[in-house]
mmCIF file of C-alpha atoms and ligand atoms in Angstrom:
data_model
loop_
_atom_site.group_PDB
_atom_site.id
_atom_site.type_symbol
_atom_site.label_atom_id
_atom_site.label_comp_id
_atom_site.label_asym_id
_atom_site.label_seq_id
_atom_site.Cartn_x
_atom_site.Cartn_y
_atom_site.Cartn_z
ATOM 1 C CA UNK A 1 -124.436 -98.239 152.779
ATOM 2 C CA UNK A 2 -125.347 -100.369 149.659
ATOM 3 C CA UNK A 3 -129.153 -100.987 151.569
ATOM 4 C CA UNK A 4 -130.702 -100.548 147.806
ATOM 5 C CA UNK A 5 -128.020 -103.003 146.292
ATOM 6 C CA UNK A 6 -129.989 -105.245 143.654
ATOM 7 C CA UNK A 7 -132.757 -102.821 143.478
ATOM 8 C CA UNK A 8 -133.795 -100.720 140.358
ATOM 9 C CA UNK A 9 -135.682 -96.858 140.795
ATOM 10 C CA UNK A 10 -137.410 -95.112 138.171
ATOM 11 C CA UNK A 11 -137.149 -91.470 139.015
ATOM 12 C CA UNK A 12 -138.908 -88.838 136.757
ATOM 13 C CA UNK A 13 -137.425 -85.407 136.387
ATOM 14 C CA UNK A 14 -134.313 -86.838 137.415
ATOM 15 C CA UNK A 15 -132.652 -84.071 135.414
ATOM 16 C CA UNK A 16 -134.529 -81.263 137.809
ATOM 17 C CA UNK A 17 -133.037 -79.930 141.250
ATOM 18 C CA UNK A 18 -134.944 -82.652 143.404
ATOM 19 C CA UNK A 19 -134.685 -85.360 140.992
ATOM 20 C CA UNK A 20 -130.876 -84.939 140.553
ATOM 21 C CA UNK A 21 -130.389 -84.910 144.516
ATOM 22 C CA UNK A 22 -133.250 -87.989 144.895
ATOM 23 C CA UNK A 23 -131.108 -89.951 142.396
ATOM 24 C CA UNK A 24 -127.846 -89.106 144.193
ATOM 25 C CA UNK A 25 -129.165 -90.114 147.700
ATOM 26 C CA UNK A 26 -130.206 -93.479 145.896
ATOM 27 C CA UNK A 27 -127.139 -94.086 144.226
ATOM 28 C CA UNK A 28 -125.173 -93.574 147.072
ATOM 29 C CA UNK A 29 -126.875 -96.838 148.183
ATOM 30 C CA UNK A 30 -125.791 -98.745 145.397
ATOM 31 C CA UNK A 31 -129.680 -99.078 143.852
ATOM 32 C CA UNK A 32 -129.839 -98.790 139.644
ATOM 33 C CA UNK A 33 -131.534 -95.589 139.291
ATOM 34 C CA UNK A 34 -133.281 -94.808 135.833
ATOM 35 C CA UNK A 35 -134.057 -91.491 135.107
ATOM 36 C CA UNK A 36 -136.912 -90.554 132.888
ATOM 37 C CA UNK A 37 -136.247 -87.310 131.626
ATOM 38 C CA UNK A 38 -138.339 -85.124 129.344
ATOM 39 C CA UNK A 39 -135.257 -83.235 127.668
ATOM 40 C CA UNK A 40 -132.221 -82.453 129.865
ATOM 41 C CA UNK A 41 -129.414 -84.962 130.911
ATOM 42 C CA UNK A 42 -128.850 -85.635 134.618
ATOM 43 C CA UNK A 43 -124.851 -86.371 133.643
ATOM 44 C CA UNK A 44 -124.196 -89.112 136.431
ATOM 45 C CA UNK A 45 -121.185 -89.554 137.885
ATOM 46 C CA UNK A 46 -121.813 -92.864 139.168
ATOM 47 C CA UNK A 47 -121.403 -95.137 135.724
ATOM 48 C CA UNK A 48 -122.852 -99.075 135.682
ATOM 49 C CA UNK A 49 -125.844 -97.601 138.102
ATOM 50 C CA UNK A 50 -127.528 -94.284 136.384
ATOM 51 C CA UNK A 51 -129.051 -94.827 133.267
ATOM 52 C CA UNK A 52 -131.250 -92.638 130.978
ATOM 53 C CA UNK A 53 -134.326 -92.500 129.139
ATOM 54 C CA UNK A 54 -135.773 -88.999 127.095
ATOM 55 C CA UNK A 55 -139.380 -89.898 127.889
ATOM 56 C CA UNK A 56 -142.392 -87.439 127.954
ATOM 57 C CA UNK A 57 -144.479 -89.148 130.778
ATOM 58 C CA UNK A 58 -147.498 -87.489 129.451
ATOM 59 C CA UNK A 59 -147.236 -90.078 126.044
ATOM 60 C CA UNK A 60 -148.357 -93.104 127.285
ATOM 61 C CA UNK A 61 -147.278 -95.351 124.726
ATOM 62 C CA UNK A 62 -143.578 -94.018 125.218
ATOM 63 C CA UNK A 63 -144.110 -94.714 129.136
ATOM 64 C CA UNK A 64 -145.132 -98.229 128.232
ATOM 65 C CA UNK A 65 -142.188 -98.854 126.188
ATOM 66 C CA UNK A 66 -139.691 -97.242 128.082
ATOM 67 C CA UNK A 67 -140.837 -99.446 131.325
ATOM 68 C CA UNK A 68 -140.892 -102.618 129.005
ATOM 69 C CA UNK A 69 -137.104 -102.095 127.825
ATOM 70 C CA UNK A 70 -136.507 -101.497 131.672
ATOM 71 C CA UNK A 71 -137.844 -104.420 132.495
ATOM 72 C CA UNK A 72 -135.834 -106.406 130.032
ATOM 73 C CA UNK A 73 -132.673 -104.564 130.847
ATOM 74 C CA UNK A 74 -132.409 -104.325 134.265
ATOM 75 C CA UNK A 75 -134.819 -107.281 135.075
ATOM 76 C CA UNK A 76 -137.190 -105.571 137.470
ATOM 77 C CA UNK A 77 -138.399 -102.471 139.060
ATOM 78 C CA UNK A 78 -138.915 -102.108 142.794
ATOM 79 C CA UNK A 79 -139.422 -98.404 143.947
ATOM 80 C CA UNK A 80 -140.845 -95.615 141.411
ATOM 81 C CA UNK A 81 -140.344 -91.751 142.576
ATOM 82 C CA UNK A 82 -143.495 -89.452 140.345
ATOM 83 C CA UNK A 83 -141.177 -86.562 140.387
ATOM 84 C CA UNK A 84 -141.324 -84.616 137.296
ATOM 85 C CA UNK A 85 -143.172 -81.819 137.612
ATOM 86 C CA UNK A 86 -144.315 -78.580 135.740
ATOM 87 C CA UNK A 87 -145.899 -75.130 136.625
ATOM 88 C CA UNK A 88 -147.688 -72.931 134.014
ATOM 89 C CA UNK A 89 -148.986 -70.004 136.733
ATOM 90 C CA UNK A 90 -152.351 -67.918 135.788
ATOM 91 C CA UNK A 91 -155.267 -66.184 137.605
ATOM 92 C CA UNK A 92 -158.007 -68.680 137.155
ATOM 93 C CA UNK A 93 -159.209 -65.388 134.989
ATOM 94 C CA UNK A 94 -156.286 -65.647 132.462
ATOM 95 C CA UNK A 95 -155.291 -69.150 132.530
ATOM 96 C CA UNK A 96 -155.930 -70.294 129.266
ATOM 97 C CA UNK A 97 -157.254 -74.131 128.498
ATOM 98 C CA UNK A 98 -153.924 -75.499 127.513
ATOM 99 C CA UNK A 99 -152.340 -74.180 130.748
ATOM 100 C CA UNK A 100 -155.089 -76.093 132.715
ATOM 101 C CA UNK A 101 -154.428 -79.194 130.628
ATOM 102 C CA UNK A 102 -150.323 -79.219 130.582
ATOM 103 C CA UNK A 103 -150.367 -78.975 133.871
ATOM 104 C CA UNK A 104 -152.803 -81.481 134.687
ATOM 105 C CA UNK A 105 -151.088 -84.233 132.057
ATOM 106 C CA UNK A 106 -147.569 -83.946 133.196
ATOM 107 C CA UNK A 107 -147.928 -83.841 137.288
ATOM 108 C CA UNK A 108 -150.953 -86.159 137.818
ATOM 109 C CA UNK A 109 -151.905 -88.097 134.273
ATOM 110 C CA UNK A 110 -148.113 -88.790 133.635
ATOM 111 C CA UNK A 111 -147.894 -90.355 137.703
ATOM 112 C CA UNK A 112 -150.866 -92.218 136.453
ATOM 113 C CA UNK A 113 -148.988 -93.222 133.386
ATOM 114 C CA UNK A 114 -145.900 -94.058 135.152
ATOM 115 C CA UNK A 115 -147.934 -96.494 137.760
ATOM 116 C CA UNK A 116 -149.829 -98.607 135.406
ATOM 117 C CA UNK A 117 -146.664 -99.155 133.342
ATOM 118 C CA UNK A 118 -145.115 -100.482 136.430
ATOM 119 C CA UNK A 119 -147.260 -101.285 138.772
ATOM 120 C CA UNK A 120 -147.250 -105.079 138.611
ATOM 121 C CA UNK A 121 -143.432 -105.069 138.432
ATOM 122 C CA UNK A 122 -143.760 -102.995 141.414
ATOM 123 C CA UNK A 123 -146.668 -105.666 142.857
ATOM 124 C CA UNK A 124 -144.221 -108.653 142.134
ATOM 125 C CA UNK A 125 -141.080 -107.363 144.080
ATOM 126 C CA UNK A 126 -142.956 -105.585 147.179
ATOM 127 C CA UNK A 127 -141.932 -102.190 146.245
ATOM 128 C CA UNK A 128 -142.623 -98.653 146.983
ATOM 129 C CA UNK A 129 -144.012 -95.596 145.417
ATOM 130 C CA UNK A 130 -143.177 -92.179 146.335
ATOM 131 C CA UNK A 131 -145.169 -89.315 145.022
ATOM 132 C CA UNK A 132 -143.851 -85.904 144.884
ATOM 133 C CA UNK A 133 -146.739 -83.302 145.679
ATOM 134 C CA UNK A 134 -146.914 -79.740 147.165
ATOM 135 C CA UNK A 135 -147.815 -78.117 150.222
ATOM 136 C CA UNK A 136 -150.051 -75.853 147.691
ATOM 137 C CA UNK A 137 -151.767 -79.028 146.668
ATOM 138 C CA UNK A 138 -152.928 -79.027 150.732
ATOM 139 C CA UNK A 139 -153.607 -75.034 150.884
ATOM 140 C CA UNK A 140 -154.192 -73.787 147.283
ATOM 141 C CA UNK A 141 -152.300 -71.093 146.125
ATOM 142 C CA UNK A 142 -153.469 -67.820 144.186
ATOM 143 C CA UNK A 143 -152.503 -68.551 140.639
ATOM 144 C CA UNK A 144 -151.945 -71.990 140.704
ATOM 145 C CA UNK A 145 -155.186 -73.807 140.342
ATOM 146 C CA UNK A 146 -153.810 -76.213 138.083
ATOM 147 C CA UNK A 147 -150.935 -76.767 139.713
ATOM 148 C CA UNK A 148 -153.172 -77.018 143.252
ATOM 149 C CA UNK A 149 -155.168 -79.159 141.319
ATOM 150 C CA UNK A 150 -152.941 -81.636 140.138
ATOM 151 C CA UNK A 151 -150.490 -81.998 143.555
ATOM 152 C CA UNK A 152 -154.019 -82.475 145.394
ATOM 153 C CA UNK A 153 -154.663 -85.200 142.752
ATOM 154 C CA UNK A 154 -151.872 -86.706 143.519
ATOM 155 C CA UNK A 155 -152.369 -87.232 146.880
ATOM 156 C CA UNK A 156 -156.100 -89.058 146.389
ATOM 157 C CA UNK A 157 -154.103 -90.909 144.494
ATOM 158 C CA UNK A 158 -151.344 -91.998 146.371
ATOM 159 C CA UNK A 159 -153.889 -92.476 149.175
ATOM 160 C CA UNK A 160 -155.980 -94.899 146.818
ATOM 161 C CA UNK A 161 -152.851 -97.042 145.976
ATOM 162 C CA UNK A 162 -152.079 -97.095 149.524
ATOM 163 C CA UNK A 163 -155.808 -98.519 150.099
ATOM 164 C CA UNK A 164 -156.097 -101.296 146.677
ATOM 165 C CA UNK A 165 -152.223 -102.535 147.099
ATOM 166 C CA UNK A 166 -151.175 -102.279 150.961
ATOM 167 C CA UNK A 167 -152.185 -105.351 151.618
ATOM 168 C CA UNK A 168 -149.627 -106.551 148.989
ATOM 169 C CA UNK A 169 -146.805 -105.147 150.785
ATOM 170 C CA UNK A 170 -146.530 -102.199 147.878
ATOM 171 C CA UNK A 171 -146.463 -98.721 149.832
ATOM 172 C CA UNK A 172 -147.252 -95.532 148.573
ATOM 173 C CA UNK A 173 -146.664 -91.862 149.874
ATOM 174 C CA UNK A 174 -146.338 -88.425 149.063
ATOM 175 C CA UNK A 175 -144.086 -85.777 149.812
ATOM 176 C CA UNK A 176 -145.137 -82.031 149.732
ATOM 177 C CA UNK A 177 -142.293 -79.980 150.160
ATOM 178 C CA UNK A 178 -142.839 -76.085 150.680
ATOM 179 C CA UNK A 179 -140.498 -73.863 148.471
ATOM 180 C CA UNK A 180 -137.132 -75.556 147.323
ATOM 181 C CA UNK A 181 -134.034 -74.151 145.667
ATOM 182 C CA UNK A 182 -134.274 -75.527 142.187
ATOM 183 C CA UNK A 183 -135.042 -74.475 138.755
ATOM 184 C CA UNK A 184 -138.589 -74.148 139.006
ATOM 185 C CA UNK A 185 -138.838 -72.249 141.704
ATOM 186 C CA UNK A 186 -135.254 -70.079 140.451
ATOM 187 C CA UNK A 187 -137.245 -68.317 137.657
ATOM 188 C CA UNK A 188 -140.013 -66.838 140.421
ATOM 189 C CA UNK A 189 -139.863 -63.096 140.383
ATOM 190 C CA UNK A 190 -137.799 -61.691 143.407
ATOM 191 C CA UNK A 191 -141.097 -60.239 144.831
ATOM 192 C CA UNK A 192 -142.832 -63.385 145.265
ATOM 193 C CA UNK A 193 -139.535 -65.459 146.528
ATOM 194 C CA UNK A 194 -139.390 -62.318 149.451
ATOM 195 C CA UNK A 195 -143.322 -62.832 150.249
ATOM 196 C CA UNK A 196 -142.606 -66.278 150.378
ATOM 197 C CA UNK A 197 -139.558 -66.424 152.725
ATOM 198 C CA UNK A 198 -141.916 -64.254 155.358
ATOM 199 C CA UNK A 199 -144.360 -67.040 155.247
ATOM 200 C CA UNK A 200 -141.639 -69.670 156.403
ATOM 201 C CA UNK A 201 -140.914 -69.552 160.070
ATOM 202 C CA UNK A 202 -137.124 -71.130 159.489
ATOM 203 C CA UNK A 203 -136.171 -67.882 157.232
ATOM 204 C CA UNK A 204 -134.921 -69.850 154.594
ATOM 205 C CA UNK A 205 -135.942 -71.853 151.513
ATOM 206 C CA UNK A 206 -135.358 -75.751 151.757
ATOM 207 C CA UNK A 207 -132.470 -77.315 149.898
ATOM 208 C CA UNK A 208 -133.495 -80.442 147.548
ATOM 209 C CA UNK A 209 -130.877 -82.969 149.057
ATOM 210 C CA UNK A 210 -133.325 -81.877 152.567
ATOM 211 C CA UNK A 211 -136.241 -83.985 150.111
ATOM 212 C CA UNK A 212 -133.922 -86.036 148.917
ATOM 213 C CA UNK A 213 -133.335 -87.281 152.171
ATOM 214 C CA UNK A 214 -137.090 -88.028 153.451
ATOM 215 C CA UNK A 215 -137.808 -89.941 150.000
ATOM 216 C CA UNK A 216 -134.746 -92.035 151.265
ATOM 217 C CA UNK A 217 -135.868 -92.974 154.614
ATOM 218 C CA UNK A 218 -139.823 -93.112 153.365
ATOM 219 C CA UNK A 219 -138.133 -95.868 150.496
ATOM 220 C CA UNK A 220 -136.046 -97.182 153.383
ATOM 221 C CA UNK A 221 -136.817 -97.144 156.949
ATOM 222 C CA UNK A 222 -140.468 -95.890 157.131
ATOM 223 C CA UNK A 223 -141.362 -99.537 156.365
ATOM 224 C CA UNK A 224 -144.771 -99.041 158.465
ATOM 225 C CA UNK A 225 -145.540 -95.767 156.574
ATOM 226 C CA UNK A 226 -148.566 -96.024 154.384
ATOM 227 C CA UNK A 227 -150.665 -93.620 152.281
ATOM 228 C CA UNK A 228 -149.503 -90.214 154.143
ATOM 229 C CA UNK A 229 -148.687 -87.201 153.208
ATOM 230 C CA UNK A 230 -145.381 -85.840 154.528
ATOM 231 C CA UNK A 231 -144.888 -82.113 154.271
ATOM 232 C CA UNK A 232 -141.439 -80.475 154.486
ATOM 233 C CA UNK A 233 -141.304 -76.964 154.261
ATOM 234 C CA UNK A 234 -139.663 -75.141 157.079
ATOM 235 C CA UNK A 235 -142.773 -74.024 158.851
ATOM 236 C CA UNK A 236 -145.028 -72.342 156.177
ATOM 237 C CA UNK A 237 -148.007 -70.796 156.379
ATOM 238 C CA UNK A 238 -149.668 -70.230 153.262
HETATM 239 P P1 LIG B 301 -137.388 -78.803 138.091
HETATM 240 O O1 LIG B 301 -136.000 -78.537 138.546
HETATM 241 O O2 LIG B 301 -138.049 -77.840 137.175
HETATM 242 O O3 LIG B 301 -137.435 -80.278 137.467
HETATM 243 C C1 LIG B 301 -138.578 -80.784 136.855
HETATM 244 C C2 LIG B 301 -138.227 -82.072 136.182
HETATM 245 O O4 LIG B 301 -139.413 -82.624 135.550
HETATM 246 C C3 LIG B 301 -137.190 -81.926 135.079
HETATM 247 O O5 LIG B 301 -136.277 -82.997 135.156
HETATM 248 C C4 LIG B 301 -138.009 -82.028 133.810
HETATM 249 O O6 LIG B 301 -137.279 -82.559 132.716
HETATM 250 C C5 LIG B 301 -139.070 -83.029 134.246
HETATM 251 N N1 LIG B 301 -140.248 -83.006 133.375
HETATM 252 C C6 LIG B 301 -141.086 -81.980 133.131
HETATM 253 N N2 LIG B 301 -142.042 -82.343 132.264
HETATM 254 C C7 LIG B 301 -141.795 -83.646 131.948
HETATM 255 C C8 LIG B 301 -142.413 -84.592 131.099
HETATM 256 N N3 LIG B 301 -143.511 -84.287 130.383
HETATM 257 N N4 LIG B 301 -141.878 -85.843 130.998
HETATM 258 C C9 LIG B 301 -140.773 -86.171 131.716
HETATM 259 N N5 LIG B 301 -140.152 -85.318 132.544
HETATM 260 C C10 LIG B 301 -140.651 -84.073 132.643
HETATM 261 O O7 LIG B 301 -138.376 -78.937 139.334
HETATM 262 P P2 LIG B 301 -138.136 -79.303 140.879
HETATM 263 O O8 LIG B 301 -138.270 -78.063 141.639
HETATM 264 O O9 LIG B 301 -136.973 -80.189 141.035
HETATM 265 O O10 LIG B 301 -139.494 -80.131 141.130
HETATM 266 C C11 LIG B 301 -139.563 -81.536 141.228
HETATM 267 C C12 LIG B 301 -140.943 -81.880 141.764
HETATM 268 O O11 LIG B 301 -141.119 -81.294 143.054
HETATM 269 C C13 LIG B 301 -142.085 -81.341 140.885
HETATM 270 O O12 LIG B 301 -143.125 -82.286 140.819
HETATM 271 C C14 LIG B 301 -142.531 -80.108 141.636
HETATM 272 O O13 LIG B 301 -143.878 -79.799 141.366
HETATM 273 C C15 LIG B 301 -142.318 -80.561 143.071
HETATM 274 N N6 LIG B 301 -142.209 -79.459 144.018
HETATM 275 C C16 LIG B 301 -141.216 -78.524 143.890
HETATM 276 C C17 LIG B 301 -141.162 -77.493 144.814
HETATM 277 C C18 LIG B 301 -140.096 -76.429 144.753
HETATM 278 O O14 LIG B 301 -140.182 -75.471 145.529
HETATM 279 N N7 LIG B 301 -139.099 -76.553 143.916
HETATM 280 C C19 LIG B 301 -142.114 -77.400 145.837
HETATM 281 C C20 LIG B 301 -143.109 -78.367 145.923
HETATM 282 C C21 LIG B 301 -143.145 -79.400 145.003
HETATM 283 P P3 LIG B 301 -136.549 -81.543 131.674
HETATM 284 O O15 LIG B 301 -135.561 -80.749 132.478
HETATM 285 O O16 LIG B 301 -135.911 -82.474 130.732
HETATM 286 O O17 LIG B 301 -137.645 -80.694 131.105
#
C-alpha cells in the first residue's frame, strides 16, 4: 500500500456514494484526497489526508480559487476524478430549459471548470484525469437527454484531452458505470429500479467501491491506458 504517498486528488462529489468509496480506495493508499463538495460533508475518518472544500463546480471563479488555495496548501495536484454529478429526468416534451441547462453545467461545464483550473498543475506533475460518465451517455436513455447529453460530452472530452496532452504523459479516461447503489440512483421509483435489474445480465445492481476500484487501477496500474471509455455495469443492455 501507500503507492499514492506524496500525491494530492481532487475528487468532486466526494460526499456522494461513488465519491465517498473513490476517496476511500485513494486514501487507503496514503494519497491527500480533496473533496469538492457542493453541500454535504464526506466525514473522513482518515485525518492529516481528507480535506474539504464546499465548492459549486458550476461557479467558475469559486473553482479557480478553490484549486489556487490547493495549490498553496498542499503544493500540487496530480490526479483529478470529475465525479459530481446530477440528474434532473424529463421527456424531452416536459423538460423545461433550466433542467436542460443544470444538467448540462454541473456534469460537463463544471469537468470543464475543474480541468482548466488544474490542468497545468496536472501538466507539471504527469498526472491523470478520470472522468466519471454513464453507460446512458453511450446508449441514450428515455428521459434523460440532458443527462445523455452531458455523460456523452464528457467522453469527447476526455477523448480530446487524451489527444492535446498524451504526449505529455497526462492521461485521461472515463468510466461509465451502469446502475450503482447510491443516492442518486436510491430515489428511482421501484418500477424503474425492477425494469432496470431485467436489463442487467448479473441480476444485481453494482456496488460503488466495484467503481471505486477501476478508478484505482485506471489512476494506478493502467499506465498504458489512454482516452477510453471503460464501462462497468454488470452486463446491461439498454
Ligand atoms: P450522488 O450520490 O448523488 O453524488 C453526487 C455528488 O455530486 C454529491 O457529492 C454532490 O454533492 C455532488 N455535486 C452535485 N452537484 C454539484 C455541484 N454543482 N458542485 C459540486 N458538487 C456537486 O451520485 P453518485 O451516484 O455517487 O454519482 C457519482 C457520479 O457517477 C455522477 O457523475 C453520476 O452521474 C455518475 N453515475 C452514477 C451512476 C449510478 O447508478 N449511481 C451510474 C452512472 C454514472 P452534495 O451531496 O453536496 O450535493
Amino acid at each position: 500500500m501507500g503507492r499514492l504517498k506524496g500525491k494530492v486528488a481532487i475528487v468532486t462529489g466526494a460526499s456522494g456514494g461513488i465519491g465517498r468509496a473513490i476517496t476511500r480506495e485513494f486514501l487507503e493508499e496514503e494519497c491527500v484526497v480533496i473533496g469538492f463538495n457542493y453541500v454535504s460533508s464526506a466525514e473522513s475518518t482518515h485525518e492529516g489526508l481528507y480535506y474539504e472544500y464546499v465548492v459549486d463546480i458550476t461557479d467558475r471563479v469559486a473553482v479557480e480559487g478553490a484549486v489556487k488555495d490547493v495549490i498553496n496548501k498542499f503544493g500540487r495536484v496530480d490526479i483529478l476524478i470529475n465525479n459530481a454529478g446530477i440528474t434532473k429526468d424529463n421527456l424531452i416534451y416536459r423538460m423545461s430549459y433550466e433542467e436542460w441547462d443544470s444538467v448540462i453545467n454541473t456534469n460537463l461545464t463544471g469537468a470543464f471548470n475543474m480541468i482548466k483550473a488544474t490542468i497545468r498543475e496536472i501538466v507539471k506533475n504527469e498526472g491523470v484525469i478520470i472522468n466519471i460518465s454513464s453507460v446512458v451517455g453511450l446508449e441514450g436513455n428515455i428521459g434523460q437527454a440532458n443527462y445523455a447529453a452531458s455523460k456523452a460530452g464528457l467522453i469527447g472530452l476526455t477523448k480530446s484531452l487524451a489527444k492535446e496532452f498524451g504526449r505529455k504523459n497526462v492521461r485521461a479516461n472515463a468510466i461509465a458505470p451502469g446502475f450503482i447503489e447510491t443516492p442518486m440512483t436510491e430515489k428511482l421509483p421501484e418500477d424503474i429500479k425492477k425494469a432496470a435489474l431485467e436489463k442487467i445480465s448479473m441480476k444485481r445492481f453494482g456496488k460503488p467501491e466495484e467503481v471505486a476500484k477501476l478508478v484505482k487501477f485506471l489512476v494506478l496500474d493502467g499506465t498504458y491506458i489512454n482516452g477510453q471509455v471503460i464501462v462497468i455495469d454488470g452486463g446491461m443492455e439498454l
